[in-house]
Amino acid sequence: MAHINHYRQVNNIQRLSVHEAISPRSSNDSFGAFGGYKNQRDLIGLYEISRNIGSKGIVLIHNDSNFESRLSELYTINPAIRQRRVAPQMYLANSHGSQNSFYDPLYGLSSSDVLDVIAPIPHDSRTLAEVQSVRSVLADYLEIISYQFTKNSNAFGNYPYNLDLLYEITSMSFTELNRNILAYLPAQQFDNLTRRLSAPEAQQRVFNAVRSFSLALEKCLWKYKGFSKHSQLSIIDTVLSRNLISIYVPGSRKETLDYLAAEFKSLNDRNIPYLLVTSNITISESPEFQKLFLNEHSDLPYSTGILSEDISSVIGAGSTTNNSFSNNTALSSFFTQTQEIFVFSCSSTLAAAPFSDGIGNYYRQVSEQHNETHIEPFHIFSSHGYGSAQREVQQAIINPEELTSLGDGCLIYGSNHAIPILANHFIF
């Protein structure tokens, strides 16, 4: 019979509270909460947000109106929020079921950022000349807006660009644009812009690009209201003000996530700290958005959080042909870039397997003893021999079956934990 020297590195704890698990850590740690009941994952998200709010901007991207409705609990979890000299504000950009969207696309972006989101440089060189032509004319429209901003910034807010105004002026015929706007520009600027914008089809090509961009965001992130009613509400402005913004993205729409990734990239280019949290969002729907979570970002001052029933929110389902990460690479990157991963009881061994794989394996020594009985030729009696052998057997540090029977316990691991923590009872 085999004798097993069974040794694994797991920190077993009988009881662990959410305060003990979260409070001592750096506020720049990224986190994830998976499995269990939705209330368990939601509370992890609320506690993480509560300790960051006011010190940095917070962005919640969700397909989860229930979690959004619980944001008011932040004041109960962290009463000090109300006691600050300048209390952080919370903005709901486009609540589920609302007929209005208050988000202000392009608000806070630079002119080069606007060019990149509306007329991105194509990978296909065959269309490069056409796109460059559109970008050149679009830059002229942005120049007009920038000039108007310098003359009357009150109507604009803190930044010159917004989709409502760009849509309005690019939809004008050249005659209308010349009469209502160009005629009031300085002479040199008037001459240069008039010459370029009066070119055949210049206005129509740019308007087509702006309209295509706006249609991708319509009925989700943006609804045309007109420049006079633009909201001045965007990720960039909210983060710079250290406030919180909640954005509803139904179905993890790729076009919307692609655009939001551009705003986050702008913040990263400026080295602005923020916390990005997703709830019930499949980040792999948008490779650009997914990179915010999976690419190396330890040198940047932002952190991320994912609240999801299982790991499919990170890797998606089915083919990954169009994604930057294969499933295995995505999982490896996520485990590397995430400091704190909370895994509550999983619904199946299939759902638990990626977390078990992420923690890894260890080798245990198996000592096997055996005896042999044999009769040698020309001998009447048998002889006996005894022996032993050792071999190594690879085994998961945490078996998937353990994760399906956690009850109210929790597994905690991630890049902060060389040794995973297995709490029999996790207390909120």
CSV table of N, CA and C in Angstrom, one decimal, residues 118-242:
chain,number,residue,atom,x,y,z
A,118,ILE,N,-12.3,58.7,-34.6
A,118,ILE,CA,-13.3,58.9,-35.7
A,118,ILE,C,-12.7,58.4,-37.0
A,119,ALA,N,-11.5,58.6,-37.3
A,119,ALA,CA,-10.8,58.1,-38.6
A,119,ALA,C,-9.5,57.5,-38.2
A,120,PRO,N,-9.5,56.3,-37.6
A,120,PRO,CA,-8.3,55.6,-37.3
A,120,PRO,C,-7.4,55.3,-38.5
A,121,ILE,N,-6.1,55.3,-38.3
A,121,ILE,CA,-5.2,54.9,-39.4
A,121,ILE,C,-5.4,53.4,-39.7
A,122,PRO,N,-5.7,53.0,-40.9
A,122,PRO,CA,-6.0,51.6,-41.2
A,122,PRO,C,-4.8,50.8,-41.3
A,123,HIS,N,-4.9,49.5,-41.1
A,123,HIS,CA,-3.8,48.5,-41.3
A,123,HIS,C,-3.6,48.2,-42.8
A,124,ASP,N,-4.7,48.4,-43.5
A,124,ASP,CA,-4.7,48.1,-45.0
A,124,ASP,C,-4.2,49.4,-45.7
A,125,SER,N,-3.0,49.3,-46.3
A,125,SER,CA,-2.4,50.5,-47.0
A,125,SER,C,-3.2,50.9,-48.2
A,126,ARG,N,-4.1,50.1,-48.7
A,126,ARG,CA,-4.9,50.4,-49.9
A,126,ARG,C,-5.9,51.5,-49.5
A,127,THR,N,-6.3,51.6,-48.3
A,127,THR,CA,-7.3,52.7,-47.9
A,127,THR,C,-6.6,53.9,-47.2
A,128,LEU,N,-5.3,53.8,-47.1
A,128,LEU,CA,-4.6,54.8,-46.3
A,128,LEU,C,-4.8,56.2,-46.8
A,129,ALA,N,-4.7,56.4,-48.1
A,129,ALA,CA,-4.8,57.7,-48.7
A,129,ALA,C,-6.1,58.3,-48.5
A,130,GLU,N,-7.2,57.5,-48.6
A,130,GLU,CA,-8.5,58.0,-48.4
A,130,GLU,C,-8.8,58.4,-46.9
A,131,VAL,N,-8.3,57.6,-46.0
A,131,VAL,CA,-8.4,58.0,-44.6
A,131,VAL,C,-7.6,59.2,-44.2
A,132,GLN,N,-6.4,59.3,-44.8
A,132,GLN,CA,-5.6,60.5,-44.5
A,132,GLN,C,-6.3,61.8,-45.0
A,133,SER,N,-7.0,61.6,-46.1
A,133,SER,CA,-7.7,62.8,-46.7
A,133,SER,C,-8.9,63.2,-45.7
A,134,VAL,N,-9.6,62.2,-45.2
A,134,VAL,CA,-10.6,62.5,-44.2
A,134,VAL,C,-10.1,63.1,-42.9
A,135,ARG,N,-9.0,62.6,-42.5
A,135,ARG,CA,-8.3,63.1,-41.3
A,135,ARG,C,-7.9,64.6,-41.4
A,136,SER,N,-7.4,64.9,-42.6
A,136,SER,CA,-6.9,66.2,-42.9
A,136,SER,C,-8.1,67.2,-42.8
A,137,VAL,N,-9.2,66.9,-43.4
A,137,VAL,CA,-10.4,67.8,-43.4
A,137,VAL,C,-11.0,67.8,-42.0
A,138,LEU,N,-11.0,66.7,-41.3
A,138,LEU,CA,-11.6,66.6,-40.0
A,138,LEU,C,-10.7,67.5,-39.0
A,139,ALA,N,-9.4,67.6,-39.3
A,139,ALA,CA,-8.6,68.4,-38.5
A,139,ALA,C,-8.9,69.9,-38.7
A,140,ASP,N,-9.4,70.2,-39.9
A,140,ASP,CA,-9.8,71.6,-40.1
A,140,ASP,C,-11.1,72.0,-39.3
A,141,TYR,N,-12.0,71.0,-39.2
A,141,TYR,CA,-13.2,71.2,-38.4
A,141,TYR,C,-12.8,71.4,-36.9
A,142,LEU,N,-11.9,70.6,-36.4
A,142,LEU,CA,-11.4,70.7,-35.1
A,142,LEU,C,-10.7,72.0,-34.8
A,143,GLU,N,-10.1,72.5,-35.8
A,143,GLU,CA,-9.4,73.9,-35.7
A,143,GLU,C,-10.5,74.9,-35.5
A,144,ILE,N,-11.6,74.8,-36.2
A,144,ILE,CA,-12.7,75.7,-36.0
A,144,ILE,C,-13.3,75.7,-34.6
A,145,ILE,N,-13.5,74.5,-34.1
A,145,ILE,CA,-14.0,74.3,-32.8
A,145,ILE,C,-13.0,74.9,-31.7
A,146,SER,N,-11.8,74.6,-31.9
A,146,SER,CA,-10.8,75.1,-31.0
A,146,SER,C,-10.8,76.7,-30.9
A,147,TYR,N,-10.9,77.3,-32.1
A,147,TYR,CA,-11.0,78.8,-32.1
A,147,TYR,C,-12.2,79.3,-31.4
A,148,GLN,N,-13.4,78.6,-31.6
A,148,GLN,CA,-14.6,79.0,-30.9
A,148,GLN,C,-14.5,78.8,-29.4
A,149,PHE,N,-13.8,77.8,-29.0
A,149,PHE,CA,-13.5,77.5,-27.6
A,149,PHE,C,-12.8,78.7,-26.9
A,150,THR,N,-11.8,79.2,-27.6
A,150,THR,CA,-11.0,80.3,-27.1
A,150,THR,C,-11.8,81.6,-27.0
A,151,LYS,N,-12.8,81.7,-27.8
A,151,LYS,CA,-13.6,82.9,-27.8
A,151,LYS,C,-14.7,82.9,-26.7
A,152,ASN,N,-15.2,81.7,-26.5
A,152,ASN,CA,-16.4,81.6,-25.5
A,152,ASN,C,-16.4,80.2,-24.9
A,153,SER,N,-15.5,80.0,-23.9
A,153,SER,CA,-15.3,78.7,-23.3
A,153,SER,C,-16.5,78.3,-22.4
A,154,ASN,N,-17.2,79.3,-21.9
A,154,ASN,CA,-18.3,79.0,-21.0
A,154,ASN,C,-19.3,78.0,-21.6
A,155,ALA,N,-19.6,78.1,-22.9
A,155,ALA,CA,-20.6,77.2,-23.5
A,155,ALA,C,-20.0,75.8,-23.7
A,156,PHE,N,-18.7,75.7,-23.7
A,156,PHE,CA,-18.0,74.4,-23.9
A,156,PHE,C,-17.7,73.7,-22.7
A,157,GLY,N,-17.4,74.4,-21.6
A,157,GLY,CA,-16.9,73.7,-20.4
A,157,GLY,C,-15.4,73.8,-20.3
A,158,ASN,N,-14.8,72.7,-19.8
A,158,ASN,CA,-13.3,72.7,-19.7
A,158,ASN,C,-12.6,72.3,-20.9
A,159,TYR,N,-13.3,71.7,-21.9
A,159,TYR,CA,-12.6,71.2,-23.1
A,159,TYR,C,-13.3,71.6,-24.3
A,160,PRO,N,-12.6,71.7,-25.4
A,160,PRO,CA,-13.3,72.2,-26.7
A,160,PRO,C,-14.2,71.2,-27.4
A,161,TYR,N,-13.8,69.9,-27.4
A,161,TYR,CA,-14.5,69.0,-28.3
A,161,TYR,C,-15.6,68.2,-27.6
A,162,ASN,N,-16.7,68.0,-28.4
A,162,ASN,CA,-17.8,67.1,-28.0
A,162,ASN,C,-18.5,66.7,-29.3
A,163,LEU,N,-19.1,65.5,-29.2
A,163,LEU,CA,-19.7,64.9,-30.4
A,163,LEU,C,-20.9,65.7,-30.9
A,164,ASP,N,-21.7,66.3,-30.0
A,164,ASP,CA,-22.9,67.1,-30.5
A,164,ASP,C,-22.5,68.2,-31.4
A,165,LEU,N,-21.5,69.0,-31.0
A,165,LEU,CA,-21.0,70.2,-31.8
A,165,LEU,C,-20.4,69.7,-33.1
A,166,LEU,N,-19.5,68.7,-33.0
A,166,LEU,CA,-18.9,68.2,-34.2
A,166,LEU,C,-19.9,67.6,-35.2
A,167,TYR,N,-20.9,67.0,-34.7
A,167,TYR,CA,-22.0,66.5,-35.6
A,167,TYR,C,-22.7,67.6,-36.2
A,168,GLU,N,-23.0,68.7,-35.5
A,168,GLU,CA,-23.7,69.8,-36.0
A,168,GLU,C,-22.9,70.5,-37.2
A,169,ILE,N,-21.7,70.8,-36.9
A,169,ILE,CA,-21.0,71.6,-37.9
A,169,ILE,C,-20.5,70.8,-39.1
A,170,THR,N,-20.3,69.5,-39.0
A,170,THR,CA,-19.9,68.7,-40.1
A,170,THR,C,-21.2,68.3,-41.0
A,171,SER,N,-22.3,68.5,-40.4
A,171,SER,CA,-23.6,68.2,-41.2
A,171,SER,C,-24.0,69.4,-42.0
A,172,MET,N,-23.4,70.6,-41.8
A,172,MET,CA,-23.7,71.8,-42.5
A,172,MET,C,-23.1,71.7,-43.9
A,173,SER,N,-23.9,72.2,-44.9
A,173,SER,CA,-23.3,72.4,-46.2
A,173,SER,C,-22.2,73.5,-46.1
A,174,PHE,N,-21.3,73.5,-47.2
A,174,PHE,CA,-20.3,74.5,-47.1
A,174,PHE,C,-20.8,75.9,-47.1
A,175,THR,N,-21.9,76.1,-47.8
A,175,THR,CA,-22.5,77.5,-47.9
A,175,THR,C,-23.0,77.9,-46.5
A,176,GLU,N,-23.7,77.0,-45.8
A,176,GLU,CA,-24.1,77.3,-44.4
A,176,GLU,C,-23.0,77.4,-43.5
A,177,LEU,N,-22.0,76.6,-43.6
A,177,LEU,CA,-20.8,76.7,-42.7
A,177,LEU,C,-20.1,78.1,-42.9
A,178,ASN,N,-20.0,78.4,-44.2
A,178,ASN,CA,-19.3,79.7,-44.5
A,178,ASN,C,-20.0,80.9,-44.0
A,179,ARG,N,-21.4,80.9,-44.1
A,179,ARG,CA,-22.2,82.0,-43.7
A,179,ARG,C,-22.2,82.1,-42.2
A,180,ASN,N,-22.4,81.0,-41.5
A,180,ASN,CA,-22.6,81.0,-40.0
A,180,ASN,C,-21.4,81.0,-39.2
A,181,ILE,N,-20.3,80.4,-39.7
A,181,ILE,CA,-19.1,80.2,-38.9
A,181,ILE,C,-17.8,80.8,-39.5
A,182,LEU,N,-17.5,80.3,-40.7
A,182,LEU,CA,-16.2,80.7,-41.3
A,182,LEU,C,-16.1,82.2,-41.4
A,183,ALA,N,-17.2,82.9,-41.8
A,183,ALA,CA,-17.1,84.3,-42.0
A,183,ALA,C,-16.7,85.1,-40.8
A,184,TYR,N,-16.7,84.5,-39.6
A,184,TYR,CA,-16.4,85.2,-38.4
A,184,TYR,C,-14.9,84.9,-37.9
A,185,LEU,N,-14.2,84.1,-38.7
A,185,LEU,CA,-12.8,83.8,-38.3
A,185,LEU,C,-11.9,84.9,-38.8
A,186,PRO,N,-10.7,84.9,-38.2
A,186,PRO,CA,-9.7,85.9,-38.6
A,186,PRO,C,-9.4,85.6,-40.1
A,187,ALA,N,-8.9,86.7,-40.8
A,187,ALA,CA,-8.8,86.6,-42.3
A,187,ALA,C,-7.9,85.5,-42.7
A,188,GLN,N,-6.7,85.3,-42.2
A,188,GLN,CA,-5.8,84.3,-42.6
A,188,GLN,C,-6.4,82.9,-42.4
A,189,GLN,N,-7.0,82.7,-41.3
A,189,GLN,CA,-7.6,81.4,-41.0
A,189,GLN,C,-8.8,81.2,-41.9
A,190,PHE,N,-9.6,82.3,-42.2
A,190,PHE,CA,-10.7,82.2,-43.1
A,190,PHE,C,-10.3,81.7,-44.5
A,191,ASP,N,-9.2,82.3,-45.0
A,191,ASP,CA,-8.8,82.0,-46.3
A,191,ASP,C,-8.3,80.6,-46.4
A,192,ASN,N,-7.5,80.1,-45.4
A,192,ASN,CA,-7.0,78.7,-45.5
A,192,ASN,C,-8.1,77.7,-45.4
A,193,LEU,N,-9.0,77.9,-44.4
A,193,LEU,CA,-10.1,76.9,-44.2
A,193,LEU,C,-11.1,76.9,-45.4
A,194,THR,N,-11.4,78.1,-45.9
A,194,THR,CA,-12.3,78.2,-47.0
A,194,THR,C,-11.8,77.4,-48.2
A,195,ARG,N,-10.5,77.6,-48.5
A,195,ARG,CA,-9.9,76.9,-49.6
A,195,ARG,C,-10.0,75.4,-49.5
A,196,ARG,N,-9.8,74.9,-48.3
A,196,ARG,CA,-9.7,73.4,-48.1
A,196,ARG,C,-11.1,72.8,-48.0
A,197,LEU,N,-12.0,73.5,-47.2
A,197,LEU,CA,-13.3,73.0,-47.0
A,197,LEU,C,-14.3,73.1,-48.1
A,198,SER,N,-14.0,74.0,-49.1
A,198,SER,CA,-14.8,74.1,-50.3
A,198,SER,C,-14.5,73.1,-51.3
A,199,ALA,N,-13.5,72.3,-51.1
A,199,ALA,CA,-13.2,71.2,-52.1
A,199,ALA,C,-14.4,70.3,-52.2
A,200,PRO,N,-14.6,69.8,-53.5
A,200,PRO,CA,-15.7,68.9,-53.7
A,200,PRO,C,-15.7,67.7,-52.8
A,201,GLU,N,-16.8,67.4,-52.2
A,201,GLU,CA,-17.1,66.2,-51.3
A,201,GLU,C,-16.3,66.3,-50.0
A,202,ALA,N,-15.6,67.3,-49.7
A,202,ALA,CA,-14.8,67.4,-48.5
A,202,ALA,C,-15.7,67.3,-47.3
A,203,GLN,N,-16.7,68.1,-47.3
A,203,GLN,CA,-17.7,68.1,-46.1
A,203,GLN,C,-18.4,66.7,-46.0
A,204,GLN,N,-18.8,66.2,-47.1
A,204,GLN,CA,-19.6,64.9,-47.1
A,204,GLN,C,-18.8,63.8,-46.5
A,205,ARG,N,-17.5,63.7,-47.0
A,205,ARG,CA,-16.7,62.6,-46.5
A,205,ARG,C,-16.5,62.6,-45.0
A,206,VAL,N,-16.2,63.9,-44.5
A,206,VAL,CA,-16.0,64.0,-43.0
A,206,VAL,C,-17.3,63.7,-42.3
A,207,PHE,N,-18.4,64.2,-42.8
A,207,PHE,CA,-19.7,64.0,-42.1
A,207,PHE,C,-20.0,62.5,-42.1
A,208,ASN,N,-19.7,61.8,-43.2
A,208,ASN,CA,-19.9,60.3,-43.2
A,208,ASN,C,-19.1,59.6,-42.1
A,209,ALA,N,-17.9,60.1,-41.9
A,209,ALA,CA,-17.1,59.5,-40.8
A,209,ALA,C,-17.6,59.8,-39.4
A,210,VAL,N,-18.0,61.0,-39.2
A,210,VAL,CA,-18.6,61.4,-37.9
A,210,VAL,C,-19.9,60.7,-37.7
A,211,ARG,N,-20.8,60.6,-38.7
A,211,ARG,CA,-22.1,59.9,-38.5
A,211,ARG,C,-21.9,58.5,-38.2
A,212,SER,N,-20.9,57.8,-38.9
A,212,SER,CA,-20.6,56.4,-38.7
A,212,SER,C,-20.2,56.2,-37.2
A,213,PHE,N,-19.3,57.1,-36.7
A,213,PHE,CA,-18.9,57.0,-35.4
A,213,PHE,C,-20.0,57.2,-34.4
A,214,SER,N,-20.9,58.2,-34.6
A,214,SER,CA,-22.0,58.5,-33.7
A,214,SER,C,-23.0,57.4,-33.7
A,215,LEU,N,-23.3,56.7,-34.9
A,215,LEU,CA,-24.2,55.6,-34.9
A,215,LEU,C,-23.7,54.5,-34.1
A,216,ALA,N,-22.4,54.3,-34.0
A,216,ALA,CA,-21.9,53.2,-33.2
A,216,ALA,C,-22.1,53.4,-31.7
A,217,LEU,N,-22.3,54.6,-31.3
A,217,LEU,CA,-22.5,54.9,-29.9
A,217,LEU,C,-23.9,55.2,-29.6
A,218,GLU,N,-24.7,55.5,-30.6
A,218,GLU,CA,-26.1,55.9,-30.4
A,218,GLU,C,-26.9,54.8,-29.7
A,219,LYS,N,-27.9,55.2,-28.9
A,219,LYS,CA,-28.8,54.3,-28.1
A,219,LYS,C,-28.0,53.5,-27.0
A,220,CYS,N,-26.8,53.9,-26.8
A,220,CYS,CA,-26.1,53.2,-25.7
A,220,CYS,C,-25.3,54.3,-24.9
A,221,LEU,N,-24.4,54.9,-25.5
A,221,LEU,CA,-23.5,55.9,-24.8
A,221,LEU,C,-23.9,57.3,-25.1
A,222,TRP,N,-24.6,57.5,-26.3
A,222,TRP,CA,-24.8,58.9,-26.7
A,222,TRP,C,-26.2,59.0,-27.4
A,223,LYS,N,-26.8,60.2,-27.1
A,223,LYS,CA,-28.0,60.5,-27.8
A,223,LYS,C,-27.9,62.0,-28.2
A,224,TYR,N,-28.2,62.3,-29.4
A,224,TYR,CA,-28.0,63.7,-29.9
A,224,TYR,C,-28.9,64.6,-29.1
A,225,LYS,N,-28.3,65.7,-28.6
A,225,LYS,CA,-29.1,66.7,-27.8
A,225,LYS,C,-28.9,68.1,-28.4
A,226,GLY,N,-27.8,68.2,-29.2
A,226,GLY,CA,-27.5,69.6,-29.6
A,226,GLY,C,-26.4,70.2,-28.7
A,227,PHE,N,-25.5,71.0,-29.3
A,227,PHE,CA,-24.4,71.6,-28.6
A,227,PHE,C,-24.8,72.3,-27.3
A,228,SER,N,-25.9,73.0,-27.4
A,228,SER,CA,-26.4,73.9,-26.3
A,228,SER,C,-26.7,73.0,-25.0
A,229,LYS,N,-27.0,71.7,-25.2
A,229,LYS,CA,-27.4,70.8,-24.1
A,229,LYS,C,-26.4,69.8,-23.8
A,230,HIS,N,-25.2,69.9,-24.4
A,230,HIS,CA,-24.2,68.8,-24.1
A,230,HIS,C,-23.8,68.8,-22.6
A,231,SER,N,-23.6,67.6,-22.1
A,231,SER,CA,-23.6,67.5,-20.6
A,231,SER,C,-22.3,67.8,-19.9
A,232,GLN,N,-21.2,67.8,-20.7
A,232,GLN,CA,-19.8,67.9,-20.1
A,232,GLN,C,-19.5,66.8,-19.1
A,233,LEU,N,-20.0,65.6,-19.4
A,233,LEU,CA,-19.8,64.4,-18.6
A,233,LEU,C,-19.1,63.4,-19.3
A,234,SER,N,-17.9,63.1,-18.9
A,234,SER,CA,-17.1,62.0,-19.6
A,234,SER,C,-16.1,61.4,-18.6
A,235,ILE,N,-15.5,60.3,-19.0
A,235,ILE,CA,-14.6,59.6,-18.1
A,235,ILE,C,-13.4,60.5,-17.8
A,236,ILE,N,-12.9,61.2,-18.8
A,236,ILE,CA,-11.7,62.0,-18.5
A,236,ILE,C,-12.0,63.1,-17.5
A,237,ASP,N,-13.1,63.8,-17.7
A,237,ASP,CA,-13.4,64.9,-16.8
A,237,ASP,C,-13.7,64.4,-15.4
A,238,THR,N,-14.4,63.3,-15.3
A,238,THR,CA,-14.7,62.7,-14.0
A,238,THR,C,-13.5,62.3,-13.2
A,239,VAL,N,-12.6,61.6,-13.9
A,239,VAL,CA,-11.4,61.1,-13.3
A,239,VAL,C,-10.5,62.2,-12.8
A,240,LEU,N,-10.3,63.2,-13.7
A,240,LEU,CA,-9.5,64.4,-13.3
A,240,LEU,C,-10.1,65.1,-12.1
A,241,SER,N,-11.4,65.0,-11.9
A,241,SER,CA,-12.1,65.6,-10.7
A,241,SER,C,-12.1,64.7,-9.5
A,242,ARG,N,-11.6,63.5,-9.7
A,242,ARG,CA,-11.6,62.5,-8.6
A,242,ARG,C,-13.0,62.1,-8.2
